[in-house]
Amino acid sequence: MIYVKKSEPAPACLEVEKQKKNGDYKCGDVLTRIHEDFRNKCYLCENKAPTTINVEHFQSHQGDKDLMFDWYNLFYCCAHCNNIKLALYDYILNCTDPNDRVDEWIHYEMKPFPHEKVKLKVLHDDERVRNTIELLLKIYNGHTILKTIEAANIRQKLLEEIRDFQDWLVKYYREGLEESDKKEIKRQIKLSLSPHSSFTAFKKWIIRENEMLYKDFSEFI
């Protein structure tokens, strides 16, 4: 998870639909704006361009129309993550709240080897952090037969992303590199650490954990 800034103001259609008996919270430009705000990434797993997209209620509405049509309660989520979260995890970190340091209060690790599983560690002792980790471990590693298969597919994409990122880091420190080439490689590293990139939280921790990398690239995280 990384910080996501929701656009403002809320789509006007939400208040209109809220007044209807069977209003639709996916009205007007809601989908387009959520797609843009979350940079076409599931807010939980950070998988880019998911093939199954849900408009998820961060706080489960349970029929409450205020929550159902609240713009700041509508998140961009893949079906895999949404089907795990459901109404079971309402008390977790909110990636749209800058006070919740979602990629700093949790340590993210995925070693670049086949069959490895995601490891997460609490860095800020808080119930919401612990709940978020519990949810993310189910998302990344699975907890049922079906979800374990889906999670393995996500980890494969994560593994490929980390390998590509580490290749850029290795190239940057190659001896005899032309300055123009080094500048282009640094640009690619910056892009890899941007909110638009897949699995950004994991890549940020690769930088944070290495003194030399942090010295050279901390400006991008």
mmCIF file with all atom_site columns, C-alpha atoms in Angstrom:
data_model
loop_
_atom_site.group_PDB
_atom_site.id
_atom_site.type_symbol
_atom_site.label_atom_id
_atom_site.label_alt_id
_atom_site.label_comp_id
_atom_site.label_asym_id
_atom_site.label_entity_id
_atom_site.label_seq_id
_atom_site.pdbx_PDB_ins_code
_atom_site.Cartn_x
_atom_site.Cartn_y
_atom_site.Cartn_z
_atom_site.occupancy
_atom_site.B_iso_or_equiv
_atom_site.pdbx_formal_charge
_atom_site.auth_seq_id
_atom_site.auth_comp_id
_atom_site.auth_asym_id
_atom_site.auth_atom_id
_atom_site.pdbx_PDB_model_num
ATOM 1   C CA . MET A 1 1   ? 0.000   0.000   0.000   1.00 0.00 ? 1   MET A CA 1
ATOM 2   C CA . ILE A 1 2   ? 1.091   3.551   -0.748  1.00 0.00 ? 2   ILE A CA 1
ATOM 3   C CA . TYR A 1 3   ? -0.488  6.943   -0.218  1.00 0.00 ? 3   TYR A CA 1
ATOM 4   C CA . VAL A 1 4   ? -3.228  7.908   -2.702  1.00 0.00 ? 4   VAL A CA 1
ATOM 5   C CA . LYS A 1 5   ? -4.698  11.417  -2.882  1.00 0.00 ? 5   LYS A CA 1
ATOM 6   C CA . LYS A 1 6   ? -8.396  11.406  -3.715  1.00 0.00 ? 6   LYS A CA 1
ATOM 7   C CA . SER A 1 7   ? -9.464  14.083  -6.192  1.00 0.00 ? 7   SER A CA 1
ATOM 8   C CA . GLU A 1 8   ? -11.920 16.773  -5.166  1.00 0.00 ? 8   GLU A CA 1
ATOM 9   C CA . PRO A 1 9   ? -14.702 17.707  -5.102  1.00 0.00 ? 9   PRO A CA 1
ATOM 10  C CA . ALA A 1 10  ? -16.814 14.566  -4.894  1.00 0.00 ? 10  ALA A CA 1
ATOM 11  C CA . PRO A 1 11  ? -18.757 13.726  -8.079  1.00 0.00 ? 11  PRO A CA 1
ATOM 12  C CA . ALA A 1 12  ? -22.103 15.548  -7.900  1.00 0.00 ? 12  ALA A CA 1
ATOM 13  C CA . CYS A 1 13  ? -24.005 12.466  -9.051  1.00 0.00 ? 13  CYS A CA 1
ATOM 14  C CA . LEU A 1 14  ? -23.324 10.661  -5.760  1.00 0.00 ? 14  LEU A CA 1
ATOM 15  C CA . GLU A 1 15  ? -25.620 12.933  -3.787  1.00 0.00 ? 15  GLU A CA 1
ATOM 16  C CA . VAL A 1 16  ? -28.294 12.579  -6.471  1.00 0.00 ? 16  VAL A CA 1
ATOM 17  C CA . GLU A 1 17  ? -28.053 8.770   -6.516  1.00 0.00 ? 17  GLU A CA 1
ATOM 18  C CA . LYS A 1 18  ? -28.073 8.676   -2.719  1.00 0.00 ? 18  LYS A CA 1
ATOM 19  C CA . GLN A 1 19  ? -31.597 10.058  -2.701  1.00 0.00 ? 19  GLN A CA 1
ATOM 20  C CA . LYS A 1 20  ? -32.892 7.274   -4.948  1.00 0.00 ? 20  LYS A CA 1
ATOM 21  C CA . LYS A 1 21  ? -34.280 3.994   -3.658  1.00 0.00 ? 21  LYS A CA 1
ATOM 22  C CA . ASN A 1 22  ? -31.835 1.968   -5.770  1.00 0.00 ? 22  ASN A CA 1
ATOM 23  C CA . GLY A 1 23  ? -29.148 4.533   -6.530  1.00 0.00 ? 23  GLY A CA 1
ATOM 24  C CA . ASP A 1 24  ? -25.848 3.590   -8.190  1.00 0.00 ? 24  ASP A CA 1
ATOM 25  C CA . TYR A 1 25  ? -22.604 4.735   -6.507  1.00 0.00 ? 25  TYR A CA 1
ATOM 26  C CA . LYS A 1 26  ? -20.757 3.961   -9.774  1.00 0.00 ? 26  LYS A CA 1
ATOM 27  C CA . CYS A 1 27  ? -22.578 6.876   -11.423 1.00 0.00 ? 27  CYS A CA 1
ATOM 28  C CA . GLY A 1 28  ? -21.252 9.601   -13.715 1.00 0.00 ? 28  GLY A CA 1
ATOM 29  C CA . ASP A 1 29  ? -17.474 9.871   -13.749 1.00 0.00 ? 29  ASP A CA 1
ATOM 30  C CA . VAL A 1 30  ? -16.942 7.966   -10.485 1.00 0.00 ? 30  VAL A CA 1
ATOM 31  C CA . LEU A 1 31  ? -15.208 5.035   -12.179 1.00 0.00 ? 31  LEU A CA 1
ATOM 32  C CA . THR A 1 32  ? -13.017 7.257   -14.348 1.00 0.00 ? 32  THR A CA 1
ATOM 33  C CA . ARG A 1 33  ? -11.885 9.380   -11.439 1.00 0.00 ? 33  ARG A CA 1
ATOM 34  C CA . ILE A 1 34  ? -11.196 6.417   -9.147  1.00 0.00 ? 34  ILE A CA 1
ATOM 35  C CA . HIS A 1 35  ? -9.225  4.800   -11.973 1.00 0.00 ? 35  HIS A CA 1
ATOM 36  C CA . GLU A 1 36  ? -7.129  7.960   -12.289 1.00 0.00 ? 36  GLU A CA 1
ATOM 37  C CA . ASP A 1 37  ? -6.780  8.658   -8.549  1.00 0.00 ? 37  ASP A CA 1
ATOM 38  C CA . PHE A 1 38  ? -5.524  5.159   -7.800  1.00 0.00 ? 38  PHE A CA 1
ATOM 39  C CA . ARG A 1 39  ? -3.382  5.136   -10.975 1.00 0.00 ? 39  ARG A CA 1
ATOM 40  C CA . ASN A 1 40  ? -5.069  1.978   -12.224 1.00 0.00 ? 40  ASN A CA 1
ATOM 41  C CA . LYS A 1 41  ? -3.669  -0.005  -9.275  1.00 0.00 ? 41  LYS A CA 1
ATOM 42  C CA . CYS A 1 42  ? -5.493  -2.034  -6.663  1.00 0.00 ? 42  CYS A CA 1
ATOM 43  C CA . TYR A 1 43  ? -4.984  -0.060  -3.470  1.00 0.00 ? 43  TYR A CA 1
ATOM 44  C CA . LEU A 1 44  ? -4.319  -3.209  -1.440  1.00 0.00 ? 44  LEU A CA 1
ATOM 45  C CA . CYS A 1 45  ? -2.033  -5.465  -3.480  1.00 0.00 ? 45  CYS A CA 1
ATOM 46  C CA . GLU A 1 46  ? -0.689  -2.678  -5.764  1.00 0.00 ? 46  GLU A CA 1
ATOM 47  C CA . ASN A 1 47  ? -1.086  -4.853  -8.838  1.00 0.00 ? 47  ASN A CA 1
ATOM 48  C CA . LYS A 1 48  ? -1.181  -2.569  -11.881 1.00 0.00 ? 48  LYS A CA 1
ATOM 49  C CA . ALA A 1 49  ? -3.981  -2.809  -14.444 1.00 0.00 ? 49  ALA A CA 1
ATOM 50  C CA . PRO A 1 50  ? -5.984  -5.593  -12.754 1.00 0.00 ? 50  PRO A CA 1
ATOM 51  C CA . THR A 1 51  ? -8.321  -7.473  -15.070 1.00 0.00 ? 51  THR A CA 1
ATOM 52  C CA . THR A 1 52  ? -11.067 -7.584  -12.435 1.00 0.00 ? 52  THR A CA 1
ATOM 53  C CA . ILE A 1 53  ? -11.984 -4.198  -10.967 1.00 0.00 ? 53  ILE A CA 1
ATOM 54  C CA . ASN A 1 54  ? -14.295 -3.440  -8.058  1.00 0.00 ? 54  ASN A CA 1
ATOM 55  C CA . VAL A 1 55  ? -15.366 -0.139  -6.559  1.00 0.00 ? 55  VAL A CA 1
ATOM 56  C CA . GLU A 1 56  ? -14.771 -1.120  -2.968  1.00 0.00 ? 56  GLU A CA 1
ATOM 57  C CA . HIS A 1 57  ? -16.184 0.506   0.152   1.00 0.00 ? 57  HIS A CA 1
ATOM 58  C CA . PHE A 1 58  ? -13.215 1.028   2.455   1.00 0.00 ? 58  PHE A CA 1
ATOM 59  C CA . GLN A 1 59  ? -15.607 1.101   5.385   1.00 0.00 ? 59  GLN A CA 1
ATOM 60  C CA . SER A 1 60  ? -18.271 -1.532  4.738   1.00 0.00 ? 60  SER A CA 1
ATOM 61  C CA . HIS A 1 61  ? -21.593 0.246   4.354   1.00 0.00 ? 61  HIS A CA 1
ATOM 62  C CA . GLN A 1 62  ? -23.920 -2.528  5.641   1.00 0.00 ? 62  GLN A CA 1
ATOM 63  C CA . GLY A 1 63  ? -26.802 -0.666  3.969   1.00 0.00 ? 63  GLY A CA 1
ATOM 64  C CA . ASP A 1 64  ? -25.820 2.730   5.405   1.00 0.00 ? 64  ASP A CA 1
ATOM 65  C CA . LYS A 1 65  ? -26.400 5.176   2.521   1.00 0.00 ? 65  LYS A CA 1
ATOM 66  C CA . ASP A 1 66  ? -24.008 7.756   3.931   1.00 0.00 ? 66  ASP A CA 1
ATOM 67  C CA . LEU A 1 67  ? -21.159 5.242   3.710   1.00 0.00 ? 67  LEU A CA 1
ATOM 68  C CA . MET A 1 68  ? -22.435 3.737   0.466   1.00 0.00 ? 68  MET A CA 1
ATOM 69  C CA . PHE A 1 69  ? -22.308 7.053   -1.423  1.00 0.00 ? 69  PHE A CA 1
ATOM 70  C CA . ASP A 1 70  ? -19.399 8.705   0.386   1.00 0.00 ? 70  ASP A CA 1
ATOM 71  C CA . TRP A 1 71  ? -16.801 9.624   -2.255  1.00 0.00 ? 71  TRP A CA 1
ATOM 72  C CA . TYR A 1 72  ? -13.975 9.239   0.263   1.00 0.00 ? 72  TYR A CA 1
ATOM 73  C CA . ASN A 1 73  ? -15.156 5.709   1.046   1.00 0.00 ? 73  ASN A CA 1
ATOM 74  C CA . LEU A 1 74  ? -14.927 4.485   -2.568  1.00 0.00 ? 74  LEU A CA 1
ATOM 75  C CA . PHE A 1 75  ? -11.629 2.753   -3.440  1.00 0.00 ? 75  PHE A CA 1
ATOM 76  C CA . TYR A 1 76  ? -10.173 1.048   -6.529  1.00 0.00 ? 76  TYR A CA 1
ATOM 77  C CA . CYS A 1 77  ? -9.699  -2.645  -5.803  1.00 0.00 ? 77  CYS A CA 1
ATOM 78  C CA . CYS A 1 78  ? -9.187  -5.938  -7.616  1.00 0.00 ? 78  CYS A CA 1
ATOM 79  C CA . ALA A 1 79  ? -11.655 -8.767  -7.039  1.00 0.00 ? 79  ALA A CA 1
ATOM 80  C CA . HIS A 1 80  ? -9.011  -10.944 -5.368  1.00 0.00 ? 80  HIS A CA 1
ATOM 81  C CA . CYS A 1 81  ? -8.408  -8.364  -2.639  1.00 0.00 ? 81  CYS A CA 1
ATOM 82  C CA . ASN A 1 82  ? -12.011 -7.255  -2.301  1.00 0.00 ? 82  ASN A CA 1
ATOM 83  C CA . ASN A 1 83  ? -13.217 -10.836 -1.846  1.00 0.00 ? 83  ASN A CA 1
ATOM 84  C CA . ILE A 1 84  ? -10.741 -11.302 0.993   1.00 0.00 ? 84  ILE A CA 1
ATOM 85  C CA . LYS A 1 85  ? -11.397 -7.989  2.723   1.00 0.00 ? 85  LYS A CA 1
ATOM 86  C CA . LEU A 1 86  ? -15.215 -7.953  2.464   1.00 0.00 ? 86  LEU A CA 1
ATOM 87  C CA . ALA A 1 87  ? -16.626 -6.523  5.711   1.00 0.00 ? 87  ALA A CA 1
ATOM 88  C CA . LEU A 1 88  ? -14.017 -8.330  7.798   1.00 0.00 ? 88  LEU A CA 1
ATOM 89  C CA . TYR A 1 89  ? -11.353 -5.622  7.800   1.00 0.00 ? 89  TYR A CA 1
ATOM 90  C CA . ASP A 1 90  ? -12.891 -2.212  8.431   1.00 0.00 ? 90  ASP A CA 1
ATOM 91  C CA . TYR A 1 91  ? -10.256 -1.212  10.978  1.00 0.00 ? 91  TYR A CA 1
ATOM 92  C CA . ILE A 1 92  ? -7.119  -0.960  8.814   1.00 0.00 ? 92  ILE A CA 1
ATOM 93  C CA . LEU A 1 93  ? -4.788  1.783   7.594   1.00 0.00 ? 93  LEU A CA 1
ATOM 94  C CA . ASN A 1 94  ? -6.332  4.220   5.144   1.00 0.00 ? 94  ASN A CA 1
ATOM 95  C CA . CYS A 1 95  ? -4.040  4.821   2.168   1.00 0.00 ? 95  CYS A CA 1
ATOM 96  C CA . THR A 1 96  ? -5.873  8.076   1.327   1.00 0.00 ? 96  THR A CA 1
ATOM 97  C CA . ASP A 1 97  ? -5.090  9.568   4.746   1.00 0.00 ? 97  ASP A CA 1
ATOM 98  C CA . PRO A 1 98  ? -1.585  11.145  4.764   1.00 0.00 ? 98  PRO A CA 1
ATOM 99  C CA . ASN A 1 99  ? -1.442  10.641  8.531   1.00 0.00 ? 99  ASN A CA 1
ATOM 100 C CA . ASP A 1 100 ? -1.456  6.872   7.990   1.00 0.00 ? 100 ASP A CA 1
ATOM 101 C CA . ARG A 1 101 ? 2.107   6.130   6.876   1.00 0.00 ? 101 ARG A CA 1
ATOM 102 C CA . VAL A 1 102 ? 1.075   3.023   4.997   1.00 0.00 ? 102 VAL A CA 1
ATOM 103 C CA . ASP A 1 103 ? 4.450   2.252   3.404   1.00 0.00 ? 103 ASP A CA 1
ATOM 104 C CA . GLU A 1 104 ? 6.526   3.263   6.447   1.00 0.00 ? 104 GLU A CA 1
ATOM 105 C CA . TRP A 1 105 ? 4.632   1.658   9.306   1.00 0.00 ? 105 TRP A CA 1
ATOM 106 C CA . ILE A 1 106 ? 4.840   -1.739  7.586   1.00 0.00 ? 106 ILE A CA 1
ATOM 107 C CA . HIS A 1 107 ? 8.068   -3.375  6.421   1.00 0.00 ? 107 HIS A CA 1
ATOM 108 C CA . TYR A 1 108 ? 7.550   -5.085  3.035   1.00 0.00 ? 108 TYR A CA 1
ATOM 109 C CA . GLU A 1 109 ? 9.793   -7.898  1.810   1.00 0.00 ? 109 GLU A CA 1
ATOM 110 C CA . MET A 1 110 ? 9.690   -10.261 -1.136  1.00 0.00 ? 110 MET A CA 1
ATOM 111 C CA . LYS A 1 111 ? 12.944  -12.041 -1.896  1.00 0.00 ? 111 LYS A CA 1
ATOM 112 C CA . PRO A 1 112 ? 13.582  -12.360 -5.659  1.00 0.00 ? 112 PRO A CA 1
ATOM 113 C CA . PHE A 1 113 ? 13.469  -16.162 -5.766  1.00 0.00 ? 113 PHE A CA 1
ATOM 114 C CA . PRO A 1 114 ? 10.777  -18.621 -6.914  1.00 0.00 ? 114 PRO A CA 1
ATOM 115 C CA . HIS A 1 115 ? 8.320   -19.962 -4.315  1.00 0.00 ? 115 HIS A CA 1
ATOM 116 C CA . GLU A 1 116 ? 9.185   -17.253 -1.797  1.00 0.00 ? 116 GLU A CA 1
ATOM 117 C CA . LYS A 1 117 ? 6.315   -15.711 0.123   1.00 0.00 ? 117 LYS A CA 1
ATOM 118 C CA . VAL A 1 118 ? 5.743   -12.123 1.118   1.00 0.00 ? 118 VAL A CA 1
ATOM 119 C CA . LYS A 1 119 ? 6.915   -11.144 4.596   1.00 0.00 ? 119 LYS A CA 1
ATOM 120 C CA . LEU A 1 120 ? 5.519   -8.123  6.431   1.00 0.00 ? 120 LEU A CA 1
ATOM 121 C CA . LYS A 1 121 ? 6.578   -6.667  9.757   1.00 0.00 ? 121 LYS A CA 1
ATOM 122 C CA . VAL A 1 122 ? 4.988   -4.185  12.165  1.00 0.00 ? 122 VAL A CA 1
ATOM 123 C CA . LEU A 1 123 ? 7.038   -0.997  12.493  1.00 0.00 ? 123 LEU A CA 1
ATOM 124 C CA . HIS A 1 124 ? 4.387   1.089   14.246  1.00 0.00 ? 124 HIS A CA 1
ATOM 125 C CA . ASP A 1 125 ? 2.612   -0.733  17.047  1.00 0.00 ? 125 ASP A CA 1
ATOM 126 C CA . ASP A 1 126 ? -1.023  -0.082  16.322  1.00 0.00 ? 126 ASP A CA 1
ATOM 127 C CA . GLU A 1 127 ? -4.058  -2.348  16.004  1.00 0.00 ? 127 GLU A CA 1
ATOM 128 C CA . ARG A 1 128 ? -4.825  -1.019  12.528  1.00 0.00 ? 128 ARG A CA 1
ATOM 129 C CA . VAL A 1 129 ? -1.274  -1.801  11.400  1.00 0.00 ? 129 VAL A CA 1
ATOM 130 C CA . ARG A 1 130 ? -1.585  -5.361  12.696  1.00 0.00 ? 130 ARG A CA 1
ATOM 131 C CA . ASN A 1 131 ? -4.976  -5.778  11.012  1.00 0.00 ? 131 ASN A CA 1
ATOM 132 C CA . THR A 1 132 ? -3.589  -4.409  7.749   1.00 0.00 ? 132 THR A CA 1
ATOM 133 C CA . ILE A 1 133 ? -0.713  -6.869  7.853   1.00 0.00 ? 133 ILE A CA 1
ATOM 134 C CA . GLU A 1 134 ? -3.075  -9.757  8.545   1.00 0.00 ? 134 GLU A CA 1
ATOM 135 C CA . LEU A 1 135 ? -5.164  -8.777  5.521   1.00 0.00 ? 135 LEU A CA 1
ATOM 136 C CA . LEU A 1 136 ? -2.169  -8.211  3.222   1.00 0.00 ? 136 LEU A CA 1
ATOM 137 C CA . LEU A 1 137 ? -0.620  -11.570 4.118   1.00 0.00 ? 137 LEU A CA 1
ATOM 138 C CA . LYS A 1 138 ? -3.855  -13.291 3.075   1.00 0.00 ? 138 LYS A CA 1
ATOM 139 C CA . ILE A 1 139 ? -3.814  -11.264 -0.136  1.00 0.00 ? 139 ILE A CA 1
ATOM 140 C CA . TYR A 1 140 ? -0.179  -11.959 -1.039  1.00 0.00 ? 140 TYR A CA 1
ATOM 141 C CA . ASN A 1 141 ? 0.199   -15.505 0.316   1.00 0.00 ? 141 ASN A CA 1
ATOM 142 C CA . GLY A 1 142 ? -3.358  -16.912 0.289   1.00 0.00 ? 142 GLY A CA 1
ATOM 143 C CA . HIS A 1 143 ? -5.495  -18.474 2.984   1.00 0.00 ? 143 HIS A CA 1
ATOM 144 C CA . THR A 1 144 ? -7.777  -20.821 1.015   1.00 0.00 ? 144 THR A CA 1
ATOM 145 C CA . ILE A 1 145 ? -6.952  -23.119 -1.895  1.00 0.00 ? 145 ILE A CA 1
ATOM 146 C CA . LEU A 1 146 ? -8.410  -20.709 -4.465  1.00 0.00 ? 146 LEU A CA 1
ATOM 147 C CA . LYS A 1 147 ? -6.893  -17.592 -2.918  1.00 0.00 ? 147 LYS A CA 1
ATOM 148 C CA . THR A 1 148 ? -3.517  -19.316 -2.601  1.00 0.00 ? 148 THR A CA 1
ATOM 149 C CA . ILE A 1 149 ? -3.500  -19.915 -6.361  1.00 0.00 ? 149 ILE A CA 1
ATOM 150 C CA . GLU A 1 150 ? -4.524  -16.314 -7.056  1.00 0.00 ? 150 GLU A CA 1
ATOM 151 C CA . ALA A 1 151 ? -1.915  -15.044 -4.590  1.00 0.00 ? 151 ALA A CA 1
ATOM 152 C CA . ALA A 1 152 ? 0.800   -17.051 -6.338  1.00 0.00 ? 152 ALA A CA 1
ATOM 153 C CA . ASN A 1 153 ? -0.101  -15.300 -9.601  1.00 0.00 ? 153 ASN A CA 1
ATOM 154 C CA . ILE A 1 154 ? 0.239   -11.903 -7.921  1.00 0.00 ? 154 ILE A CA 1
ATOM 155 C CA . ARG A 1 155 ? 3.575   -12.874 -6.357  1.00 0.00 ? 155 ARG A CA 1
ATOM 156 C CA . GLN A 1 156 ? 4.865   -13.922 -9.780  1.00 0.00 ? 156 GLN A CA 1
ATOM 157 C CA . LYS A 1 157 ? 4.163   -10.403 -11.072 1.00 0.00 ? 157 LYS A CA 1
ATOM 158 C CA . LEU A 1 158 ? 5.728   -8.967  -7.925  1.00 0.00 ? 158 LEU A CA 1
ATOM 159 C CA . LEU A 1 159 ? 8.802   -11.148 -8.392  1.00 0.00 ? 159 LEU A CA 1
ATOM 160 C CA . GLU A 1 160 ? 9.242   -10.002 -11.992 1.00 0.00 ? 160 GLU A CA 1
ATOM 161 C CA . GLU A 1 161 ? 8.835   -6.360  -10.972 1.00 0.00 ? 161 GLU A CA 1
ATOM 162 C CA . ILE A 1 162 ? 11.462  -6.652  -8.232  1.00 0.00 ? 162 ILE A CA 1
ATOM 163 C CA . ARG A 1 163 ? 13.917  -8.418  -10.549 1.00 0.00 ? 163 ARG A CA 1
ATOM 164 C CA . ASP A 1 164 ? 13.524  -5.685  -13.176 1.00 0.00 ? 164 ASP A CA 1
ATOM 165 C CA . PHE A 1 165 ? 13.991  -3.003  -10.526 1.00 0.00 ? 165 PHE A CA 1
ATOM 166 C CA . GLN A 1 166 ? 17.114  -4.657  -9.153  1.00 0.00 ? 166 GLN A CA 1
ATOM 167 C CA . ASP A 1 167 ? 18.513  -4.936  -12.683 1.00 0.00 ? 167 ASP A CA 1
ATOM 168 C CA . TRP A 1 168 ? 18.236  -1.141  -13.016 1.00 0.00 ? 168 TRP A CA 1
ATOM 169 C CA . LEU A 1 169 ? 20.009  -0.715  -9.678  1.00 0.00 ? 169 LEU A CA 1
ATOM 170 C CA . VAL A 1 170 ? 22.862  -3.034  -10.734 1.00 0.00 ? 170 VAL A CA 1
ATOM 171 C CA . LYS A 1 171 ? 23.228  -1.228  -14.071 1.00 0.00 ? 171 LYS A CA 1
ATOM 172 C CA . TYR A 1 172 ? 23.416  2.158   -12.341 1.00 0.00 ? 172 TYR A CA 1
ATOM 173 C CA . TYR A 1 173 ? 26.585  1.158   -10.465 1.00 0.00 ? 173 TYR A CA 1
ATOM 174 C CA . ARG A 1 174 ? 28.284  -0.508  -13.428 1.00 0.00 ? 174 ARG A CA 1
ATOM 175 C CA . GLU A 1 175 ? 31.851  0.779   -13.941 1.00 0.00 ? 175 GLU A CA 1
ATOM 176 C CA . GLY A 1 176 ? 32.633  2.807   -17.053 1.00 0.00 ? 176 GLY A CA 1
ATOM 177 C CA . LEU A 1 177 ? 29.019  3.794   -17.627 1.00 0.00 ? 177 LEU A CA 1
ATOM 178 C CA . GLU A 1 178 ? 28.515  6.820   -19.850 1.00 0.00 ? 178 GLU A CA 1
ATOM 179 C CA . GLU A 1 179 ? 26.986  9.785   -18.026 1.00 0.00 ? 179 GLU A CA 1
ATOM 180 C CA . SER A 1 180 ? 24.061  9.895   -20.475 1.00 0.00 ? 180 SER A CA 1
ATOM 181 C CA . ASP A 1 181 ? 23.359  6.202   -19.860 1.00 0.00 ? 181 ASP A CA 1
ATOM 182 C CA . LYS A 1 182 ? 23.579  6.674   -16.094 1.00 0.00 ? 182 LYS A CA 1
ATOM 183 C CA . LYS A 1 183 ? 21.112  9.549   -16.298 1.00 0.00 ? 183 LYS A CA 1
ATOM 184 C CA . GLU A 1 184 ? 18.638  7.397   -18.245 1.00 0.00 ? 184 GLU A CA 1
ATOM 185 C CA . ILE A 1 185 ? 18.988  4.520   -15.787 1.00 0.00 ? 185 ILE A CA 1
ATOM 186 C CA . LYS A 1 186 ? 18.343  6.886   -12.890 1.00 0.00 ? 186 LYS A CA 1
ATOM 187 C CA . ARG A 1 187 ? 15.215  8.074   -14.686 1.00 0.00 ? 187 ARG A CA 1
ATOM 188 C CA . GLN A 1 188 ? 14.024  4.466   -14.941 1.00 0.00 ? 188 GLN A CA 1
ATOM 189 C CA . ILE A 1 189 ? 14.686  3.930   -11.231 1.00 0.00 ? 189 ILE A CA 1
ATOM 190 C CA . LYS A 1 190 ? 12.694  7.061   -10.438 1.00 0.00 ? 190 LYS A CA 1
ATOM 191 C CA . LEU A 1 191 ? 9.793   5.770   -12.553 1.00 0.00 ? 191 LEU A CA 1
ATOM 192 C CA . SER A 1 192 ? 9.967   2.399   -10.783 1.00 0.00 ? 192 SER A CA 1
ATOM 193 C CA . LEU A 1 193 ? 9.579   4.152   -7.426  1.00 0.00 ? 193 LEU A CA 1
ATOM 194 C CA . SER A 1 194 ? 6.740   6.407   -8.549  1.00 0.00 ? 194 SER A CA 1
ATOM 195 C CA . PRO A 1 195 ? 3.138   5.914   -7.379  1.00 0.00 ? 195 PRO A CA 1
ATOM 196 C CA . HIS A 1 196 ? 2.269   4.860   -10.950 1.00 0.00 ? 196 HIS A CA 1
ATOM 197 C CA . SER A 1 197 ? 4.493   1.778   -10.759 1.00 0.00 ? 197 SER A CA 1
ATOM 198 C CA . SER A 1 198 ? 3.406   -1.670  -9.547  1.00 0.00 ? 198 SER A CA 1
ATOM 199 C CA . PHE A 1 199 ? 4.281   -2.814  -6.022  1.00 0.00 ? 199 PHE A CA 1
ATOM 200 C CA . THR A 1 200 ? 5.950   0.489   -5.120  1.00 0.00 ? 200 THR A CA 1
ATOM 201 C CA . ALA A 1 201 ? 5.949   -0.195  -1.369  1.00 0.00 ? 201 ALA A CA 1
ATOM 202 C CA . PHE A 1 202 ? 8.229   -3.224  -1.828  1.00 0.00 ? 202 PHE A CA 1
ATOM 203 C CA . LYS A 1 203 ? 10.688  -1.296  -3.993  1.00 0.00 ? 203 LYS A CA 1
ATOM 204 C CA . LYS A 1 204 ? 10.822  1.580   -1.529  1.00 0.00 ? 204 LYS A CA 1
ATOM 205 C CA . TRP A 1 205 ? 11.983  -0.832  1.153   1.00 0.00 ? 205 TRP A CA 1
ATOM 206 C CA . ILE A 1 206 ? 14.784  -2.116  -1.070  1.00 0.00 ? 206 ILE A CA 1
ATOM 207 C CA . ILE A 1 207 ? 16.059  1.468   -1.147  1.00 0.00 ? 207 ILE A CA 1
ATOM 208 C CA . ARG A 1 208 ? 15.520  2.136   2.555   1.00 0.00 ? 208 ARG A CA 1
ATOM 209 C CA . GLU A 1 209 ? 17.440  -0.954  3.663   1.00 0.00 ? 209 GLU A CA 1
ATOM 210 C CA . ASN A 1 210 ? 20.671  -0.202  1.790   1.00 0.00 ? 210 ASN A CA 1
ATOM 211 C CA . GLU A 1 211 ? 22.800  2.751   2.874   1.00 0.00 ? 211 GLU A CA 1
ATOM 212 C CA . MET A 1 212 ? 24.250  3.422   -0.567  1.00 0.00 ? 212 MET A CA 1
ATOM 213 C CA . LEU A 1 213 ? 20.912  3.089   -2.353  1.00 0.00 ? 213 LEU A CA 1
ATOM 214 C CA . TYR A 1 214 ? 19.251  5.342   0.204   1.00 0.00 ? 214 TYR A CA 1
ATOM 215 C CA . LYS A 1 215 ? 21.962  7.970   -0.268  1.00 0.00 ? 215 LYS A CA 1
ATOM 216 C CA . ASP A 1 216 ? 21.488  7.987   -4.048  1.00 0.00 ? 216 ASP A CA 1
ATOM 217 C CA . PHE A 1 217 ? 17.707  7.504   -4.373  1.00 0.00 ? 217 PHE A CA 1
ATOM 218 C CA . SER A 1 218 ? 16.007  8.614   -1.145  1.00 0.00 ? 218 SER A CA 1
ATOM 219 C CA . GLU A 1 219 ? 14.728  11.706  -2.971  1.00 0.00 ? 219 GLU A CA 1
ATOM 220 C CA . PHE A 1 220 ? 12.414  9.409   -4.951  1.00 0.00 ? 220 PHE A CA 1
ATOM 221 C CA . ILE A 1 221 ? 10.745  7.812   -1.924  1.00 0.00 ? 221 ILE A CA 1
#
